[in-house]
């Protein structure tokens, strides 16, 4: 069966629409001058050298990684066992979690930020910890979905019962049987959470802006000074997200190939 | 004093009582089957025995010890689930070794026990396979081995074979019975398949809607059903009212109970001295492989008759036939 021509045209248009900005950004980050010509006047790695030579950039990158990583790790350690317990042993509480999840979507970032500033600015708690707390709540939807679906897939309840009948305590059964079987699922949720937090700008800028420069705030400032360096940042950021996505896809695929019944 | 006793067990789910004051007792080394239709509470009773479900009232004793409030992991009871519930992240070997590792047994002992068990359940060569690489029958054998290797005091089996096809099921029934005999394992099997129950058990409890309908040896239950439920559930008993049986066998004075049961294969064409005689028209002939089933209609009452298939004995639809039956094969029901 032959596809009509306009199919190709539509697909081409969409691809163009999506990739031209990325391509342009990529080229701009390598361009020496690109003002009056269709193609850049020359190519250089200079912008990247400047970028990675800037201590502020490296520090901002480090902070961003640290912030996203700690919120994700905290989410992993606290939420996975909690969701496990609720799904298996207190299913009535699931409604409560679902309500929390809706609330994370319902509140615009700016309002959350203002609310948090009002609530915590007078307290002794550093704003950066408040940010971690807000991030922790923000990734609840991803952690909940991932964990719950994995538990469903492996029939966690009967695995727990089988392990208990063989003499394992609930804790041992959870760590030796459940965790290894939901690992790929929770890795995917964590990577997803991590990349979302890594790109977050509104909350961290409003809550901790001046004292805690992240990659996003750094990028924002560079936009005003050098478009080339800003482009280089975007390219680096894009690469990182690509790597994370590849890992997510790989893990998901290997899970489908193996595991389960 | 029996090895396992279940005393006055009651259980409700959402105000619906599913077990009504049950009392059961199993001897050491006995193979007992809980038989009943789906939803009658078999699994619930088994799970109460395992400690996975808590009863509202009642006492459970195993080996003389009250275990009613003992956690499942400390009851020394093994359980095999219908869904196998093998650990997908572990090989056959690791699955079987799991229970022994929980007992902190030494590595060489574990390896020895595991390999002997793999031999017993005929899974040699599959040690390193993962559950997903095995067939249903093989998976269920792993599940069986995983429970047996820990040498539980009681082995519980919840419809372990019902997800398998007929041939494999027959083979596994044999394996199950021979393993049970060899290890002298006190075993409780739950099933809704009366043939399976007859084939493997020393004793059967028939459950109906959370009550015990009858208890006894397979042969006794089969030949002496105590009530209508059992008669209908076991085999294809003809269940007849007093009026029907009187019309069929023209001998009213004999029949004082309200209901009677007659096994289809209890009828024969040879004369029986002290028996009953029925004559009627042959209808609905059904050749079922090694047996032939048909109905005899007499006095407006139809009864099902079965006998072994004989090629030289051609039955004709609407043919008149006289059959005989022993008096004790007409069983009064309560
Ligand atoms: N966890 C449960 N919650 C509510 N009702 C249940 C639960 N488990 C079993 N039941 C009910 O109890 C009755 C007996 O169930 P079950 O013991 O599984 O029957 P069987 O194993 O004989 O098929 C059924 O009516 C079933 O719906
Ligand atoms: Mg059941």
Coordinates of C-alpha atoms and ligand atoms in Angstrom, one line a residue:
Chain A
X1 CA 0.0 0.0 0.0
X2 CA 1.4 3.4 -1.0
X3 CA 1.2 6.2 1.5
X4 CA -0.2 9.5 0.1
X5 CA 2.3 12.2 -0.5
X6 CA 0.9 14.5 2.0
X7 CA 1.8 12.0 4.8
X8 CA 5.4 12.5 4.0
X9 CA 4.9 16.2 3.8
X10 CA 3.3 16.3 7.3
X11 CA 5.9 14.2 8.9
X12 CA 8.6 16.2 7.2
X13 CA 7.1 19.5 8.5
X14 CA 6.8 18.2 12.1
X15 CA 10.4 16.9 12.1
X16 CA 11.6 20.3 10.7
X17 CA 9.5 22.2 13.3
X18 CA 11.1 20.1 16.1
X19 CA 14.6 19.9 14.9
X20 CA 15.4 23.2 13.3
X21 CA 15.7 25.1 16.7
X22 CA 17.9 22.3 18.1
X23 CA 20.0 22.3 15.0
X24 CA 20.3 26.0 15.0
X25 CA 21.3 26.1 18.6
X26 CA 23.9 23.4 18.0
X27 CA 25.4 25.3 15.1
X28 CA 25.2 28.6 16.9
X29 CA 27.2 27.1 19.8
X30 CA 30.0 26.3 17.4
X31 CA 29.8 29.4 15.3
X32 CA 32.4 32.3 15.4
X33 CA 30.1 34.9 13.9
X34 CA 26.5 34.4 12.6
X35 CA 24.8 37.6 12.0
X36 CA 24.5 38.6 8.4
X37 CA 25.1 35.3 6.6
X38 CA 22.8 32.3 6.0
X39 CA 25.5 29.9 7.3
X40 CA 27.9 30.9 10.1
X41 CA 31.1 32.6 9.1
X42 CA 33.4 30.1 10.9
X43 CA 33.4 27.2 13.4
X44 CA 35.1 27.1 16.8
X45 CA 35.2 25.1 20.0
X46 CA 35.9 28.3 21.8
X47 CA 32.5 28.8 23.5
X48 CA 32.7 25.3 25.0
X49 CA 36.3 26.1 26.2
X50 CA 35.0 29.3 27.8
X51 CA 32.1 27.5 29.3
X52 CA 34.1 24.7 30.9
X53 CA 36.8 27.1 31.9
X54 CA 34.2 29.1 33.9
X55 CA 34.3 28.0 37.6
X56 CA 30.9 29.5 38.1
X57 CA 29.5 27.1 35.4
X58 CA 31.1 24.1 37.0
X59 CA 29.9 25.0 40.4
X60 CA 26.4 25.6 39.1
X61 CA 26.4 22.3 37.3
X62 CA 27.6 20.6 40.6
X63 CA 24.9 22.3 42.6
X64 CA 22.2 21.3 40.1
X65 CA 23.4 17.7 40.1
X66 CA 23.6 17.6 43.9
X67 CA 20.2 19.2 44.3
X68 CA 18.4 16.8 41.8
X69 CA 20.3 13.8 43.1
X70 CA 19.6 14.4 46.7
X71 CA 15.9 15.0 46.2
X72 CA 15.6 11.9 44.0
X73 CA 17.6 9.7 46.4
X74 CA 15.4 10.9 49.3
X75 CA 12.4 10.1 47.2
X76 CA 13.7 6.7 46.4
X77 CA 14.5 5.8 50.0
X78 CA 11.4 7.1 51.6
X79 CA 8.7 6.6 48.9
X80 CA 9.4 3.1 47.6
X81 CA 9.0 1.4 50.9
X82 CA 6.0 3.6 51.7
X83 CA 4.3 3.0 48.5
X84 CA 5.0 -0.7 48.8
X85 CA 3.5 -0.8 52.3
X86 CA 0.4 1.1 51.2
X87 CA -0.2 -0.8 48.1
X88 CA 0.1 -4.2 49.8
X89 CA -1.1 -3.7 53.3
X90 CA -3.2 -0.5 53.4
X91 CA -4.8 -0.1 50.0
X92 CA -7.4 2.2 51.5
X93 CA -4.6 4.9 51.9
X94 CA -4.0 4.8 48.1
X95 CA -6.7 7.4 47.6
X96 CA -4.8 9.7 49.9
X97 CA -1.7 9.4 47.7
X98 CA -3.7 10.0 44.6
X99 CA -5.1 13.2 46.1
X100 CA -1.5 14.4 46.9
X101 CA -0.5 13.7 43.3
X102 CA -3.4 15.7 41.9
X103 CA -2.4 18.6 44.2
X104 CA 1.2 18.6 42.9
X105 CA -0.2 19.2 39.4
X106 CA -2.9 21.6 40.5
X107 CA -0.6 24.1 42.1
X108 CA 1.4 26.4 39.7
X109 CA 5.1 26.6 40.6
X110 CA 5.0 30.3 41.3
X111 CA 2.2 29.9 43.8
X112 CA 4.0 27.1 45.5
X113 CA 7.1 29.2 45.7
X114 CA 5.4 32.2 47.2
X115 CA 3.6 29.9 49.7
X116 CA 6.8 28.2 50.7
X117 CA 8.6 31.6 51.1
X118 CA 5.8 32.8 53.3
X119 CA 5.7 29.7 55.4
X120 CA 9.4 29.2 55.9
X121 CA 11.2 32.5 55.4
X122 CA 11.0 33.3 59.1
X123 CA 12.1 29.9 60.2
X124 CA 15.6 28.6 60.7
X125 CA 15.3 26.1 57.9
X126 CA 17.6 27.1 55.0
X127 CA 15.6 27.8 51.8
X128 CA 17.7 25.2 49.9
X129 CA 16.4 22.4 52.2
X130 CA 12.8 23.8 51.6
X131 CA 13.6 23.4 47.9
X132 CA 14.7 19.8 48.4
X133 CA 11.4 19.2 50.3
X134 CA 9.3 20.8 47.5
X135 CA 11.2 18.7 44.9
X136 CA 10.6 15.6 47.0
X137 CA 6.8 16.2 46.8
X138 CA 7.1 17.1 43.1
X139 CA 8.4 13.7 42.1
X140 CA 5.8 11.8 44.0
X141 CA 3.7 11.2 40.8
X142 CA 6.6 9.5 39.0
X143 CA 7.8 7.5 41.9
X144 CA 4.2 6.3 42.7
X145 CA 3.3 5.3 39.2
X146 CA 6.6 3.5 38.6
X147 CA 6.6 1.7 41.9
X148 CA 3.0 0.7 41.9
X149 CA 3.1 -0.6 38.3
X150 CA 6.2 -2.7 39.0
X151 CA 4.6 -4.2 42.1
X152 CA 1.5 -5.1 40.1
X153 CA 3.5 -6.6 37.3
X154 CA 5.4 -9.0 39.6
X155 CA 2.3 -9.9 41.8
X156 CA 4.2 -8.6 44.8
X157 CA 1.6 -9.8 47.2
X158 CA 2.0 -13.5 46.4
X159 CA 5.7 -13.2 46.2
X160 CA 5.7 -11.7 49.7
X161 CA 3.5 -14.5 51.0
X162 CA 5.6 -17.2 49.3
X163 CA 8.8 -15.7 50.9
X164 CA 7.1 -15.5 54.3
X165 CA 6.0 -19.1 54.1
X166 CA 9.6 -20.0 53.5
X167 CA 10.7 -18.4 56.7
X168 CA 11.6 -14.9 55.6
X169 CA 10.7 -11.8 57.7
X170 CA 8.8 -9.1 55.8
X171 CA 11.9 -7.0 55.7
X172 CA 14.0 -9.8 54.3
X173 CA 11.3 -10.6 51.8
X174 CA 11.1 -7.0 50.7
X175 CA 14.9 -6.6 50.2
X176 CA 15.7 -10.0 48.8
X177 CA 12.7 -10.7 46.7
X178 CA 10.7 -7.5 46.0
X179 CA 13.5 -5.0 45.4
X180 CA 15.4 -7.0 42.8
X181 CA 12.3 -7.6 40.9
X182 CA 11.1 -3.9 40.8
X183 CA 14.6 -2.5 40.4
X184 CA 14.4 -1.7 36.7
X185 CA 11.0 0.0 37.3
X186 CA 12.2 2.2 40.1
X187 CA 15.4 3.0 38.2
X188 CA 13.3 4.4 35.3
X189 CA 11.2 6.4 37.7
X190 CA 14.3 7.8 39.4
X191 CA 15.9 8.8 36.1
X192 CA 12.7 10.4 35.0
X193 CA 12.4 12.3 38.3
X194 CA 16.1 13.3 38.2
X195 CA 15.9 14.8 34.7
X196 CA 12.7 16.7 35.5
X197 CA 14.3 18.2 38.6
X198 CA 17.4 19.0 36.7
X199 CA 15.5 21.2 34.3
X200 CA 13.5 22.9 37.1
X201 CA 13.9 26.6 37.2
X202 CA 10.9 28.4 38.8
X203 CA 11.1 27.0 42.3
X204 CA 14.8 27.0 42.9
X205 CA 15.2 30.4 41.4
X206 CA 12.5 32.0 43.6
X207 CA 13.3 30.1 46.7
X208 CA 17.1 30.1 46.7
X209 CA 18.0 32.2 43.6
X210 CA 20.7 34.5 44.8
X211 CA 22.5 32.2 47.2
X212 CA 22.3 29.1 45.1
X213 CA 23.1 29.4 41.5
X214 CA 22.1 26.3 39.5
X215 CA 22.6 25.4 35.9
X216 CA 19.2 26.9 35.0
X217 CA 19.8 30.2 36.7
X218 CA 23.3 30.3 35.2
X219 CA 21.8 29.7 31.8
X220 CA 19.3 32.5 32.3
X221 CA 22.0 35.0 33.1
X222 CA 24.1 33.9 30.1
X223 CA 21.2 34.5 27.8
X224 CA 21.7 38.2 28.4
X225 CA 25.4 38.2 27.9
X226 CA 26.4 35.6 25.3
X227 CA 24.1 33.8 23.0
X228 CA 26.9 31.4 22.0
X229 CA 27.7 30.3 25.5
X230 CA 23.9 30.0 26.3
X231 CA 23.6 27.7 23.2
X232 CA 26.6 25.6 24.4
X233 CA 24.9 25.2 27.8
X234 CA 21.7 24.1 26.1
X235 CA 23.6 21.6 23.9
X236 CA 25.3 20.1 27.0
X237 CA 22.0 20.0 28.8
X238 CA 20.4 18.3 25.8
X239 CA 23.1 15.7 25.6
X240 CA 22.7 14.9 29.3
X241 CA 18.9 14.4 28.8
X242 CA 19.6 12.2 25.8
X243 CA 21.9 10.0 27.8
X244 CA 19.4 9.7 30.6
X245 CA 16.6 8.9 28.1
X246 CA 18.7 6.3 26.4
X247 CA 19.3 4.6 29.8
X248 CA 15.6 4.7 30.5
X249 CA 14.7 3.1 27.2
X250 CA 17.4 0.5 27.6
X251 CA 16.3 -0.4 31.1
X252 CA 12.6 -0.6 30.1
X253 CA 13.5 -2.8 27.1
X254 CA 15.6 -5.3 29.1
X255 CA 12.8 -5.4 31.6
X256 CA 10.4 -6.5 28.9
X257 CA 12.8 -9.0 27.4
X258 CA 13.4 -10.7 30.8
X259 CA 11.7 -10.7 34.2
X260 CA 8.0 -11.2 34.8
X261 CA 6.2 -14.3 33.9
Chain B
X1 CA -4.5 -36.3 69.8
X2 CA -4.1 -35.5 66.1
X3 CA -1.0 -33.9 64.5
X4 CA -2.9 -30.9 63.2
X5 CA -6.2 -29.8 64.7
X6 CA -8.4 -26.9 63.6
X7 CA -11.0 -26.1 66.3
X8 CA -14.1 -23.9 65.9
X9 CA -12.8 -21.7 63.2
X10 CA -15.0 -18.8 62.1
X11 CA -14.2 -16.3 59.4
X12 CA -16.1 -13.5 57.8
X13 CA -15.3 -11.0 55.0
X14 CA -17.3 -7.8 55.0
X15 CA -20.0 -9.2 57.3
X16 CA -20.3 -12.3 55.1
X17 CA -19.5 -15.4 57.0
X18 CA -17.4 -17.7 54.8
X19 CA -16.3 -20.3 57.4
X20 CA -18.9 -21.6 59.9
X21 CA -17.4 -23.1 63.1
X22 CA -15.2 -25.6 61.4
X23 CA -13.5 -28.5 63.1
X24 CA -10.9 -30.6 61.3
X25 CA -8.1 -32.9 62.4
X26 CA -5.2 -34.4 60.4
X27 CA -2.9 -37.2 61.4
X28 CA 0.9 -37.2 60.9
X29 CA 1.8 -38.3 57.4
X30 CA -1.7 -38.1 56.2
X31 CA -2.7 -36.8 52.8
X32 CA -6.0 -34.8 53.3
X33 CA -7.9 -33.0 50.6
X34 CA -10.3 -30.2 51.1
X35 CA -12.7 -30.6 48.2
X36 CA -15.5 -28.2 47.3
X37 CA -16.9 -26.0 44.6
X38 CA -15.2 -22.6 43.9
X39 CA -16.0 -20.0 46.5
X40 CA -16.8 -22.4 49.3
X41 CA -13.9 -21.2 51.5
X42 CA -11.2 -23.8 50.8
X43 CA -8.5 -21.3 50.2
X44 CA -9.5 -19.2 53.2
X45 CA -9.2 -22.2 55.4
X46 CA -5.8 -23.1 54.0
X47 CA -4.6 -19.6 54.4
X48 CA -5.8 -19.6 58.0
X49 CA -3.8 -22.7 58.6
X50 CA -0.8 -21.0 57.0
X51 CA -1.2 -17.9 59.1
X52 CA -1.7 -15.6 56.1
X53 CA -5.3 -14.9 57.1
X54 CA -6.5 -14.4 60.7
X55 CA -9.7 -16.1 61.8
X56 CA -12.2 -14.3 64.0
X57 CA -12.4 -17.2 66.4
X58 CA -10.9 -20.7 66.8
X59 CA -7.7 -22.4 67.6
X60 CA -5.1 -24.0 65.4
X61 CA -2.7 -26.6 66.8
X62 CA 0.3 -28.2 64.9
X63 CA 2.3 -30.9 66.5
X64 CA 0.7 -30.3 69.9
X65 CA 1.5 -26.5 69.8
X66 CA -1.1 -23.8 69.7
X67 CA 0.0 -21.7 66.6
X68 CA -3.1 -19.5 66.3
X69 CA -1.1 -16.4 67.0
X70 CA 2.2 -17.5 65.5
X71 CA 3.5 -15.6 62.4
X72 CA 3.4 -17.5 59.0
X73 CA 7.2 -17.6 58.9
X74 CA 7.5 -19.3 62.2
X75 CA 4.8 -21.9 61.8
X76 CA 7.0 -24.4 59.9
X77 CA 4.3 -24.8 57.3
X78 CA 5.0 -25.0 53.6
X79 CA 2.7 -23.6 51.0
X80 CA 2.4 -24.0 47.2
X81 CA 0.2 -21.5 45.4
X82 CA -1.9 -22.0 42.3
X83 CA 0.1 -19.1 40.7
X84 CA 3.4 -20.8 41.6
X85 CA 4.7 -17.5 43.0
X86 CA 8.3 -18.3 42.1
X87 CA 10.9 -15.6 42.5
X88 CA 11.5 -14.3 39.0
X89 CA 15.0 -12.9 39.8
X90 CA 16.3 -16.3 41.0
X91 CA 17.2 -19.5 39.2
X92 CA 15.6 -22.8 39.9
X93 CA 18.4 -23.6 42.3
X94 CA 18.2 -20.3 44.1
X95 CA 14.5 -20.5 44.4
X96 CA 14.7 -23.9 46.0
X97 CA 17.6 -22.8 48.3
X98 CA 15.7 -19.7 49.5
X99 CA 14.0 -21.3 52.5
X100 CA 17.2 -23.0 53.6
X101 CA 19.1 -19.8 53.4
X102 CA 16.5 -18.2 55.6
X103 CA 17.3 -20.9 58.2
X104 CA 21.0 -19.8 57.9
X105 CA 22.0 -23.3 57.0
X106 CA 25.6 -24.0 55.9
X107 CA 26.3 -23.7 52.2
X108 CA 27.4 -27.3 51.5
X109 CA 24.3 -28.7 53.3
X110 CA 22.1 -26.4 51.3
X111 CA 23.8 -27.4 48.0
X112 CA 23.3 -31.1 48.9
X113 CA 19.7 -30.8 49.9
X114 CA 18.8 -28.7 46.9
X115 CA 20.4 -31.1 44.4
X116 CA 18.6 -34.1 46.0
X117 CA 15.3 -32.2 45.8
X118 CA 15.9 -31.3 42.1
X119 CA 16.4 -34.9 41.4
X120 CA 13.2 -35.9 43.3
X121 CA 11.1 -33.5 41.3
X122 CA 12.8 -34.5 38.1
X123 CA 14.3 -31.2 37.2
X124 CA 17.9 -32.2 36.6
X125 CA 19.6 -30.0 34.0
X126 CA 17.3 -27.1 34.8
X127 CA 19.2 -25.9 37.9
X128 CA 20.4 -22.6 36.2
X129 CA 17.2 -21.8 34.4
X130 CA 15.0 -18.9 35.4
X131 CA 11.3 -19.5 36.1
X132 CA 10.3 -17.7 32.9
X133 CA 12.2 -20.3 30.9
X134 CA 10.2 -23.2 32.3
X135 CA 6.8 -24.7 31.3
X136 CA 3.9 -24.4 33.8
X137 CA 4.4 -28.0 35.0
X138 CA 8.1 -27.4 35.6
X139 CA 7.4 -24.2 37.4
X140 CA 5.0 -25.9 39.7
X141 CA 7.5 -28.6 40.4
X142 CA 10.0 -25.9 41.4
X143 CA 7.4 -24.4 43.7
X144 CA 6.8 -27.9 45.2
X145 CA 10.5 -28.5 45.7
X146 CA 11.0 -25.1 47.2
X147 CA 8.5 -25.9 49.9
X148 CA 9.5 -29.5 50.5
X149 CA 13.2 -28.9 50.9
X150 CA 12.6 -26.9 54.1
X151 CA 10.9 -30.1 55.6
X152 CA 7.8 -28.3 56.9
X153 CA 5.6 -30.0 59.4
X154 CA 2.7 -29.6 57.1
X155 CA 2.6 -29.0 53.4
X156 CA -0.3 -26.9 52.1
X157 CA -1.2 -27.0 48.4
X158 CA -3.8 -24.6 47.0
X159 CA -5.1 -25.9 43.7
X160 CA -1.5 -26.4 42.6
X161 CA -2.4 -28.3 39.4
X162 CA -5.5 -26.6 38.2
X163 CA -3.7 -24.3 35.8
X164 CA -2.1 -27.2 34.0
X165 CA -3.5 -29.3 31.2
X166 CA -4.9 -32.8 31.8
X167 CA -1.9 -35.0 30.9
X168 CA 0.6 -33.0 32.9
X169 CA -1.9 -32.8 35.8
X170 CA -2.2 -36.6 35.9
X171 CA 1.6 -37.0 36.0
X172 CA 2.1 -34.4 38.7
X173 CA -0.7 -36.0 40.8
X174 CA 1.3 -39.2 40.7
X175 CA 4.6 -37.4 41.5
X176 CA 2.9 -35.5 44.3
X177 CA 1.5 -38.7 45.9
X178 CA 4.7 -40.6 45.6
X179 CA 6.8 -37.8 47.1
X180 CA 4.3 -37.4 49.9
X181 CA 4.6 -41.1 50.7
X182 CA 8.4 -41.1 50.4
X183 CA 8.8 -38.2 52.7
X184 CA 5.8 -39.1 54.9
X185 CA 4.7 -35.5 54.7
X186 CA 1.5 -34.4 56.3
X187 CA -0.2 -32.8 53.3
X188 CA -3.4 -30.7 52.9
X189 CA -4.5 -30.3 49.3
X190 CA -7.2 -27.9 48.2
X191 CA -9.0 -28.7 45.0
X192 CA -12.4 -28.4 43.2
X193 CA -11.6 -31.5 41.1
X194 CA -13.2 -34.6 42.7
X195 CA -11.2 -37.0 40.5
X196 CA -8.0 -35.4 41.7
X197 CA -9.2 -35.7 45.3
X198 CA -10.1 -39.4 44.9
X199 CA -6.8 -40.1 43.2
X200 CA -4.3 -38.8 45.8
X201 CA -6.0 -38.5 49.2
X202 CA -6.1 -40.7 52.3
X203 CA -9.0 -38.7 53.5
X204 CA -11.3 -36.0 52.1
X205 CA -13.3 -33.2 53.6
X206 CA -16.0 -32.0 51.4
X207 CA -16.8 -28.3 52.0
X208 CA -20.0 -26.6 51.0
X209 CA -20.5 -22.9 51.6
X210 CA -18.2 -22.8 54.6
X211 CA -19.6 -26.0 56.2
X212 CA -18.2 -29.5 56.2
X213 CA -20.6 -31.5 54.1
X214 CA -18.9 -34.9 54.6
X215 CA -15.6 -36.3 55.8
X216 CA -14.1 -39.7 55.1
X217 CA -12.0 -42.0 53.0
X218 CA -12.3 -41.5 49.2
X219 CA -14.0 -44.9 48.7
X220 CA -16.5 -44.3 51.5
X221 CA -17.4 -40.9 50.3
X222 CA -17.8 -42.2 46.8
X223 CA -19.9 -45.1 47.7
X224 CA -21.8 -43.6 50.7
X225 CA -22.6 -39.9 50.0
X226 CA -24.3 -38.6 53.2
X227 CA -26.4 -35.9 51.6
X228 CA -27.7 -34.4 48.4
X229 CA -24.9 -32.0 48.0
X230 CA -22.2 -34.6 48.2
X231 CA -24.1 -37.0 45.9
X232 CA -24.5 -34.3 43.3
X233 CA -20.9 -33.1 43.6
X234 CA -19.2 -36.5 43.5
X235 CA -19.6 -38.2 40.2
X236 CA -22.9 -38.2 38.4
X237 CA -25.1 -39.6 41.0
X238 CA -28.8 -39.9 40.2
X239 CA -30.6 -38.1 42.9
X240 CA -34.2 -39.2 43.2
X241 CA -37.1 -38.2 45.4
X242 CA -39.1 -40.8 47.3
X243 CA -41.9 -40.5 44.7
X244 CA -39.5 -40.9 41.8
X245 CA -37.8 -43.9 43.2
X246 CA -41.1 -45.6 44.0
X247 CA -42.2 -45.0 40.4
X248 CA -39.0 -46.4 39.0
X249 CA -38.8 -49.5 41.3
X250 CA -42.3 -50.6 41.9
X251 CA -41.8 -51.4 45.6
X252 CA -43.1 -48.4 47.6
X253 CA -42.9 -50.0 51.1
X254 CA -39.1 -49.9 51.1
X255 CA -38.6 -46.1 50.6
X256 CA -39.0 -44.0 53.7
X257 CA -36.4 -41.2 53.2
X258 CA -37.1 -38.1 51.2
X259 CA -34.1 -38.5 48.8
X260 CA -32.1 -41.3 47.4
X261 CA -28.9 -41.5 45.4
X262 CA -27.9 -44.1 42.9
X263 CA -24.6 -44.3 41.1
X264 CA -24.9 -44.7 37.3
X265 CA -22.6 -47.6 37.2
X266 CA -24.4 -49.5 39.9
X267 CA -27.0 -50.8 37.4
X268 CA -26.2 -54.0 35.7
X269 CA -27.9 -56.3 33.2
X270 CA -27.2 -59.5 35.3
X271 CA -30.0 -60.8 37.6
X272 CA -29.3 -60.0 41.3
X273 CA -31.1 -62.3 43.7
X274 CA -31.9 -59.9 46.4
X275 CA -31.9 -56.7 44.4
X276 CA -34.3 -54.4 42.7
X277 CA -35.3 -54.7 39.1
X278 CA -36.1 -51.8 36.7
X279 CA -37.4 -52.0 33.1
X280 CA -37.6 -49.1 30.7
X281 CA -36.8 -47.5 27.4
X282 CA -33.2 -46.7 26.5
X283 CA -32.6 -43.0 25.6
X284 CA -29.9 -40.4 24.9
X285 CA -27.1 -42.9 24.3
X286 CA -23.7 -41.3 24.6
X287 CA -20.5 -43.2 23.8
X288 CA -17.8 -41.6 26.1
X289 CA -14.7 -43.6 25.1
X290 CA -14.3 -46.4 27.5
X291 CA -17.8 -46.1 29.0
X292 CA -21.2 -45.7 27.5
X293 CA -23.8 -43.5 29.2
X294 CA -27.5 -43.6 28.5
X295 CA -30.8 -43.0 30.2
X296 CA -33.5 -45.5 31.2
X297 CA -37.0 -44.1 31.4
X298 CA -39.5 -46.0 33.4
X299 CA -42.7 -44.8 34.9
X300 CA -41.9 -41.3 33.6
X301 CA -38.7 -41.1 35.6
X302 CA -35.3 -41.0 33.8
X303 CA -32.1 -42.3 35.4
X304 CA -28.6 -42.1 34.1
X305 CA -26.8 -45.5 33.6
X306 CA -23.2 -46.1 32.8
X307 CA -21.3 -49.3 31.9
X308 CA -18.1 -50.2 30.3
X309 CA -18.1 -50.0 26.6
X310 CA -18.5 -53.3 24.9
X311 CA -18.4 -53.4 21.1
X312 CA -20.4 -56.6 20.8
X313 CA -23.3 -55.2 22.8
X314 CA -25.1 -52.8 20.5
X315 CA -27.5 -50.5 22.3
X316 CA -30.5 -49.2 20.4
X317 CA -32.4 -45.9 21.0
X318 CA -35.9 -46.7 22.5
X319 CA -35.0 -50.4 23.0
X320 CA -36.6 -52.0 26.1
X321 CA -34.1 -53.0 28.7
X322 CA -34.2 -54.6 32.2
X323 CA -31.5 -53.7 34.7
X324 CA -30.8 -54.9 38.2
X325 CA -29.3 -53.1 41.2
X326 CA -28.2 -54.1 44.7
X327 CA -30.4 -52.8 47.5
X328 CA -27.5 -51.2 49.3
X329 CA -26.6 -49.2 46.2
X330 CA -29.8 -47.3 46.6
X331 CA -28.5 -44.8 49.1
X332 CA -30.8 -42.9 51.4
X333 CA -29.7 -39.2 51.8
X334 CA -30.2 -37.0 54.8
Ligands
LIG1 N1 -9.6 -11.1 50.9 C1 -10.9 -11.3 50.8 N2 -11.8 -10.3 50.9 C2 -13.1 -10.4 50.7 N3 -13.7 -11.6 50.4 C3 -12.9 -12.7 50.3 C4 -11.5 -12.6 50.4 N4 -11.0 -13.8 50.3 C5 -12.1 -14.6 50.0 N5 -13.2 -14.0 50.0 C6 -14.6 -14.5 49.8 O1 -14.7 -15.7 50.6 C7 -15.3 -16.7 49.9 C8 -14.4 -18.0 49.9 O2 -13.3 -17.7 49.2 P1 -12.2 -18.8 48.9 O3 -11.7 -19.3 50.3 O4 -11.1 -18.2 48.1 O5 -12.9 -19.9 48.1 P2 -12.3 -21.2 47.4 O6 -10.9 -21.2 47.5 O7 -13.1 -22.3 47.9 O8 -12.7 -20.9 45.9 C9 -15.6 -16.2 48.5 O9 -17.0 -15.8 48.5 C10 -14.7 -15.0 48.4 O10 -15.3 -14.0 47.6
LIG2 MG1 -9.3 -21.0 46.1

